[in-house]
Amino acid sequence: MLISLTDSFFVVFISLCSVSLQVAAQAIPGFSGFNYTYYGQPDFPAASEAFNLRYTYVPRLVAYPTTIEHVSQIVRAAYENKVNVVARSGGHSYVAAGLGGKNSSYVIDTQNFRSITYDPTSQTAIIGVGARLGDIIKALNQNGRALPHGTCAYVGWGGHIAFGGYGFTTRLWGLAVDSVIGVDAVLANGTVARASKDVNADLFWSLDSGVPFPCPSFHPSSLSFTAGF
Ligand SMILES: *[C@@H]1O[C@H](CO)[C@@H](O)[C@H](O)[C@H]1NC(C)=O
Ligand SMILES: *[C@@H]1O[C@H](CO)[C@@H](O)[C@H](O)[C@H]1NC(C)=O
Ligand SMILES: *[C@@H]1O[C@H](CO)[C@@H](O)[C@H](O)[C@H]1NC(C)=O
């Protein structure tokens, strides 16, 4: 019932705005190696729907890169075309930040960046920004480890740490972002850069400060564990 109501609302919405969208949304010359969708494609309505249905922002495209080089390609195209670009991890932002929080963004969906690896020697993990909190809990728990973070299993790691990452262990262990020791990032001009307190320290400081940052197209994060149980 809810689904059919949602669908019909979306159809009405699109039919109201078809003229401007047909001009704005189209295939991007030069994009290759990954899937993306845009207005007029059959999968676009579902790909561009906000979690909070009060927000009906219409992105220019939703892309599903599989490598950081693909992300770089998309960010560079956005930079050259002067288009807002945003990363979407779980897509659960109540204000539709994962769609850019306004119309006409390039949305980089990070669902192909969901790997979680744990290295017992260094006691660190590398977690893709598209991983969900529930999957992270399970993967780390198999190794007897844990992190501070929120309680909704389906929330995506990238968006969660970009805003701090508050949860029931926070008074003991801090925010999720406090555990991050390194980030593979794509800069606004498409350059791929690693950042930690030793490498590109100023970039790391800006990504790790728990505030939304202008180009959150960042990638697998390394984590240290602040508590051992
Ligand atoms: C987004 O674009 C649609 C279609 O053009 C329009 O109806 C809507 O008002 C726009 N939203 C904002 C916040 O500009
Ligand atoms: C593109 O999407 C199709 C259909 O979901 C899938 O089979 C294919 O593996 C995807 N390709 C890439 C490069 O992600
Ligand atoms: C992209 O920006 C970085 C940081 O400002 C800079 O070091 C790099 O040279 C730039 N790359 C290009 C291709 O402009």
Short mmCIF file of C-alpha atoms and ligand atoms in Angstrom, two decimals:
data_model
loop_
_atom_site.label_atom_id
_atom_site.label_comp_id
_atom_site.label_asym_id
_atom_site.label_seq_id
_atom_site.Cartn_x
_atom_site.Cartn_y
_atom_site.Cartn_z
CA MET A 1 0.00 0.00 0.00
CA LEU A 2 2.63 2.48 1.01
CA ILE A 3 4.73 1.55 -1.97
CA SER A 4 2.00 2.13 -4.50
CA LEU A 5 1.22 5.52 -2.93
CA THR A 6 4.85 6.43 -3.17
CA ASP A 7 5.12 5.36 -6.77
CA SER A 8 2.13 7.34 -7.89
CA PHE A 9 3.43 10.42 -6.11
CA PHE A 10 6.70 10.10 -7.92
CA VAL A 11 5.04 9.72 -11.31
CA VAL A 12 3.07 12.92 -10.76
CA PHE A 13 6.17 14.72 -9.66
CA ILE A 14 8.12 13.69 -12.73
CA SER A 15 5.38 14.55 -15.15
CA LEU A 16 5.30 18.06 -13.69
CA CYS A 17 8.95 18.63 -14.34
CA SER A 18 9.71 16.68 -17.47
CA VAL A 19 10.60 19.63 -19.67
CA SER A 20 13.48 21.04 -17.67
CA LEU A 21 14.76 17.60 -16.73
CA GLN A 22 14.97 16.34 -20.27
CA VAL A 23 17.29 19.18 -21.02
CA ALA A 24 19.38 18.81 -17.86
CA ALA A 25 19.73 15.05 -17.52
CA GLN A 26 21.52 12.98 -20.08
CA ALA A 27 24.31 10.51 -20.61
CA ILE A 28 27.78 11.85 -19.85
CA PRO A 29 30.26 11.45 -22.71
CA GLY A 30 33.39 9.68 -21.53
CA PHE A 31 31.88 7.86 -18.57
CA SER A 32 32.90 4.24 -18.80
CA GLY A 33 33.42 1.15 -16.69
CA PHE A 34 30.56 1.67 -14.26
CA ASN A 35 26.78 1.88 -14.23
CA TYR A 36 24.87 5.10 -13.90
CA THR A 37 21.33 6.19 -14.47
CA TYR A 38 19.62 9.48 -15.25
CA TYR A 39 16.20 10.94 -15.89
CA GLY A 40 14.21 8.95 -18.42
CA GLN A 41 15.91 5.65 -17.62
CA PRO A 42 13.59 2.99 -16.17
CA ASP A 43 15.64 2.58 -12.99
CA PHE A 44 16.02 6.32 -12.31
CA PRO A 45 12.91 6.86 -10.12
CA ALA A 46 13.95 4.18 -7.63
CA ALA A 47 17.62 5.19 -7.75
CA SER A 48 16.85 8.84 -6.99
CA GLU A 49 14.14 8.49 -4.35
CA ALA A 50 14.92 9.98 -0.95
CA PHE A 51 14.48 7.93 2.25
CA ASN A 52 12.39 10.80 3.65
CA LEU A 53 9.68 11.21 1.02
CA ARG A 54 9.16 14.86 2.00
CA TYR A 55 12.22 15.56 -0.15
CA THR A 56 11.97 14.98 -3.86
CA TYR A 57 15.21 16.40 -5.14
CA VAL A 58 16.01 15.37 -8.68
CA PRO A 59 19.68 14.56 -9.29
CA ARG A 60 21.23 14.77 -12.74
CA LEU A 61 22.50 11.26 -12.41
CA VAL A 62 23.09 8.47 -9.92
CA ALA A 63 26.34 6.57 -10.50
CA TYR A 64 27.54 3.24 -9.11
CA PRO A 65 31.33 3.28 -9.38
CA THR A 66 33.32 0.18 -8.45
CA THR A 67 36.80 1.70 -8.12
CA ILE A 68 38.21 4.92 -6.73
CA GLU A 69 39.30 5.82 -10.29
CA HIS A 70 35.64 5.74 -11.34
CA VAL A 71 34.83 8.09 -8.45
CA SER A 72 37.60 10.37 -9.65
CA GLN A 73 36.13 10.32 -13.18
CA ILE A 74 32.70 11.36 -11.86
CA VAL A 75 34.02 14.06 -9.53
CA ARG A 76 36.19 15.48 -12.32
CA ALA A 77 33.19 15.60 -14.66
CA ALA A 78 31.19 17.39 -11.99
CA TYR A 79 34.02 19.86 -11.48
CA GLU A 80 34.33 20.52 -15.22
CA ASN A 81 30.57 20.83 -15.69
CA LYS A 82 30.20 22.94 -12.52
CA VAL A 83 27.70 20.50 -11.02
CA ASN A 84 27.27 19.74 -7.33
CA VAL A 85 28.54 16.23 -6.52
CA VAL A 86 27.71 14.18 -3.47
CA ALA A 87 28.46 10.72 -2.08
CA ARG A 88 25.57 8.55 -0.91
CA SER A 89 26.24 5.65 1.41
CA GLY A 90 23.13 4.33 3.21
CA GLY A 91 20.99 7.13 1.74
CA HIS A 92 19.11 7.58 5.03
CA SER A 93 19.70 11.29 5.59
CA TYR A 94 16.43 12.82 6.81
CA VAL A 95 17.13 15.93 4.73
CA ALA A 96 18.14 13.93 1.65
CA ALA A 97 21.79 14.96 1.92
CA GLY A 98 22.61 11.82 -0.07
CA LEU A 99 20.87 13.42 -3.05
CA GLY A 100 22.86 16.60 -2.54
CA GLY A 101 20.17 18.36 -0.50
CA LYS A 102 19.08 20.22 -3.62
CA ASN A 103 18.29 19.56 -7.27
CA SER A 104 20.67 18.69 -10.09
CA SER A 105 23.56 16.94 -8.33
CA TYR A 106 25.69 14.05 -9.45
CA VAL A 107 25.05 11.35 -6.85
CA ILE A 108 27.87 8.86 -6.28
CA ASP A 109 26.25 5.81 -4.75
CA THR A 110 28.87 3.88 -2.79
CA GLN A 111 27.05 0.53 -2.59
CA ASN A 112 29.96 -1.20 -4.36
CA PHE A 113 32.35 -0.09 -1.60
CA ARG A 114 31.13 -2.34 1.17
CA SER A 115 34.14 -4.47 2.01
CA ILE A 116 35.26 -4.79 5.62
CA THR A 117 38.67 -6.24 6.37
CA TYR A 118 40.32 -6.61 9.75
CA ASP A 119 44.05 -6.95 10.39
CA PRO A 120 44.70 -8.55 13.81
CA THR A 121 48.37 -7.55 13.83
CA SER A 122 47.77 -3.82 13.63
CA GLN A 123 44.29 -4.10 15.17
CA THR A 124 42.89 -1.88 12.46
CA ALA A 125 40.14 -2.36 9.92
CA ILE A 126 39.55 -1.01 6.44
CA ILE A 127 35.88 -0.28 5.94
CA GLY A 128 34.29 0.80 2.66
CA VAL A 129 32.09 3.87 2.93
CA GLY A 130 29.10 1.95 1.58
CA ALA A 131 29.23 -0.66 4.37
CA ARG A 132 26.22 -0.69 6.69
CA LEU A 133 26.57 -0.47 10.46
CA GLY A 134 24.95 -3.90 10.90
CA ASP A 135 27.48 -5.56 8.61
CA ILE A 136 30.34 -3.75 10.36
CA ILE A 137 29.19 -4.92 13.80
CA LYS A 138 29.03 -8.52 12.61
CA ALA A 139 32.37 -8.48 10.81
CA LEU A 140 34.23 -6.88 13.71
CA ASN A 141 32.50 -9.00 16.32
CA GLN A 142 33.82 -12.14 14.63
CA ASN A 143 37.24 -10.81 15.60
CA GLY A 144 36.17 -9.82 19.11
CA ARG A 145 36.35 -6.12 18.26
CA ALA A 146 33.94 -3.23 18.17
CA LEU A 147 33.67 0.47 17.34
CA PRO A 148 31.58 3.37 18.59
CA HIS A 149 28.68 4.13 16.25
CA GLY A 150 24.93 4.48 16.04
CA THR A 151 22.27 1.83 16.47
CA CYS A 152 20.47 1.64 13.10
CA ALA A 153 21.86 -1.42 11.31
CA TYR A 154 21.06 -0.16 7.81
CA VAL A 155 22.82 3.23 8.12
CA GLY A 156 25.86 3.62 5.83
CA TRP A 157 29.34 4.15 7.21
CA GLY A 158 30.34 7.10 5.01
CA GLY A 159 27.46 9.38 5.89
CA HIS A 160 27.59 8.28 9.51
CA ILE A 161 31.22 9.25 10.10
CA ALA A 162 30.91 12.40 7.99
CA PHE A 163 28.57 13.72 10.68
CA GLY A 164 30.45 12.27 13.67
CA GLY A 165 28.66 9.00 14.39
CA TYR A 166 26.99 9.08 17.80
CA GLY A 167 25.87 5.95 19.61
CA PHE A 168 25.34 4.24 22.95
CA THR A 169 29.07 3.61 23.49
CA THR A 170 29.98 7.22 22.74
CA ARG A 171 30.44 8.29 26.38
CA LEU A 172 33.01 5.52 26.75
CA TRP A 173 34.68 5.42 23.32
CA GLY A 174 33.79 8.70 21.58
CA LEU A 175 32.28 9.18 18.14
CA ALA A 176 32.70 6.82 15.20
CA VAL A 177 34.86 9.43 13.46
CA ASP A 178 37.27 9.49 16.42
CA SER A 179 38.41 5.99 15.43
CA VAL A 180 39.32 6.89 11.88
CA ILE A 181 43.08 6.92 11.27
CA GLY A 182 43.14 7.26 7.49
CA VAL A 183 41.01 8.06 4.48
CA ASP A 184 41.34 7.52 0.75
CA ALA A 185 39.69 10.62 -0.66
CA VAL A 186 38.84 12.09 -4.04
CA LEU A 187 39.44 15.83 -4.06
CA ALA A 188 37.09 18.27 -5.74
CA ASN A 189 39.24 18.31 -8.90
CA GLY A 190 39.22 14.49 -9.13
CA THR A 191 42.65 13.87 -7.64
CA VAL A 192 42.87 10.72 -5.52
CA ALA A 193 44.62 11.42 -2.21
CA ARG A 194 45.34 9.46 0.94
CA ALA A 195 45.04 11.34 4.19
CA SER A 196 46.12 10.52 7.73
CA LYS A 197 47.80 12.43 10.52
CA ASP A 198 51.14 11.82 8.77
CA VAL A 199 50.14 12.21 5.09
CA ASN A 200 48.13 15.23 3.90
CA ALA A 201 47.47 16.04 7.54
CA ASP A 202 45.45 19.15 6.77
CA LEU A 203 43.11 17.17 4.53
CA PHE A 204 42.77 14.50 7.21
CA TRP A 205 41.96 17.15 9.79
CA SER A 206 39.15 18.52 7.62
CA LEU A 207 37.72 15.05 6.84
CA ASP A 208 38.07 13.80 10.37
CA SER A 209 36.57 16.73 12.22
CA GLY A 210 33.06 15.35 12.30
CA VAL A 211 31.51 18.09 10.23
CA PRO A 212 29.99 17.79 6.76
CA PHE A 213 32.64 18.56 4.18
CA PRO A 214 32.24 19.98 0.72
CA CYS A 215 33.19 16.95 -1.37
CA PRO A 216 32.50 13.84 0.65
CA SER A 217 33.59 11.37 -2.01
CA PHE A 218 35.89 9.59 0.33
CA HIS A 219 36.71 5.96 0.40
CA PRO A 220 37.74 2.93 2.40
CA SER A 221 38.69 4.13 5.82
CA SER A 222 41.22 2.60 8.16
CA LEU A 223 40.20 2.45 11.74
CA SER A 224 41.97 2.06 15.00
CA PHE A 225 40.17 0.67 17.97
CA THR A 226 40.04 2.74 21.07
CA ALA A 227 38.88 -0.08 23.30
CA GLY A 228 39.65 -3.75 23.27
CA PHE A 229 36.35 -5.43 24.01
C1 LIG B 1 13.57 20.51 -8.05
O1 LIG B 1 13.20 20.38 -9.40
C2 LIG B 1 11.83 20.09 -9.56
C3 LIG B 1 11.61 19.84 -11.03
O2 LIG B 1 12.12 20.89 -11.82
C4 LIG B 1 10.99 21.24 -9.03
O3 LIG B 1 9.62 20.94 -9.12
C5 LIG B 1 11.34 21.47 -7.57
O4 LIG B 1 10.65 22.60 -7.09
C6 LIG B 1 12.82 21.66 -7.43
N1 LIG B 1 13.15 21.74 -6.01
C7 LIG B 1 13.90 22.72 -5.53
C8 LIG B 1 14.15 22.67 -4.05
O5 LIG B 1 14.35 23.62 -6.23
C1 LIG B 2 25.66 -2.93 -14.04
O1 LIG B 2 24.39 -3.37 -13.63
C2 LIG B 2 24.07 -4.69 -14.06
C3 LIG B 2 22.63 -4.96 -13.68
O2 LIG B 2 22.41 -4.77 -12.33
C4 LIG B 2 25.04 -5.68 -13.41
O3 LIG B 2 24.77 -6.98 -13.85
C5 LIG B 2 26.46 -5.30 -13.80
O4 LIG B 2 27.36 -6.12 -13.12
C6 LIG B 2 26.74 -3.84 -13.45
N1 LIG B 2 28.03 -3.46 -13.97
C7 LIG B 2 28.94 -2.81 -13.25
C8 LIG B 2 30.22 -2.50 -13.96
O5 LIG B 2 28.76 -2.49 -12.08
C1 LIG B 3 43.94 19.07 -7.58
O1 LIG B 3 43.99 19.73 -6.34
C2 LIG B 3 45.11 19.38 -5.53
C3 LIG B 3 44.94 20.06 -4.18
O2 LIG B 3 44.75 21.43 -4.33
C4 LIG B 3 46.37 19.80 -6.26
O3 LIG B 3 47.49 19.42 -5.49
C5 LIG B 3 46.42 19.11 -7.61
O4 LIG B 3 47.54 19.54 -8.34
C6 LIG B 3 45.16 19.40 -8.41
N1 LIG B 3 45.17 18.61 -9.63
C7 LIG B 3 44.87 19.12 -10.81
C8 LIG B 3 44.92 18.18 -11.96
O5 LIG B 3 44.57 20.30 -10.95
#
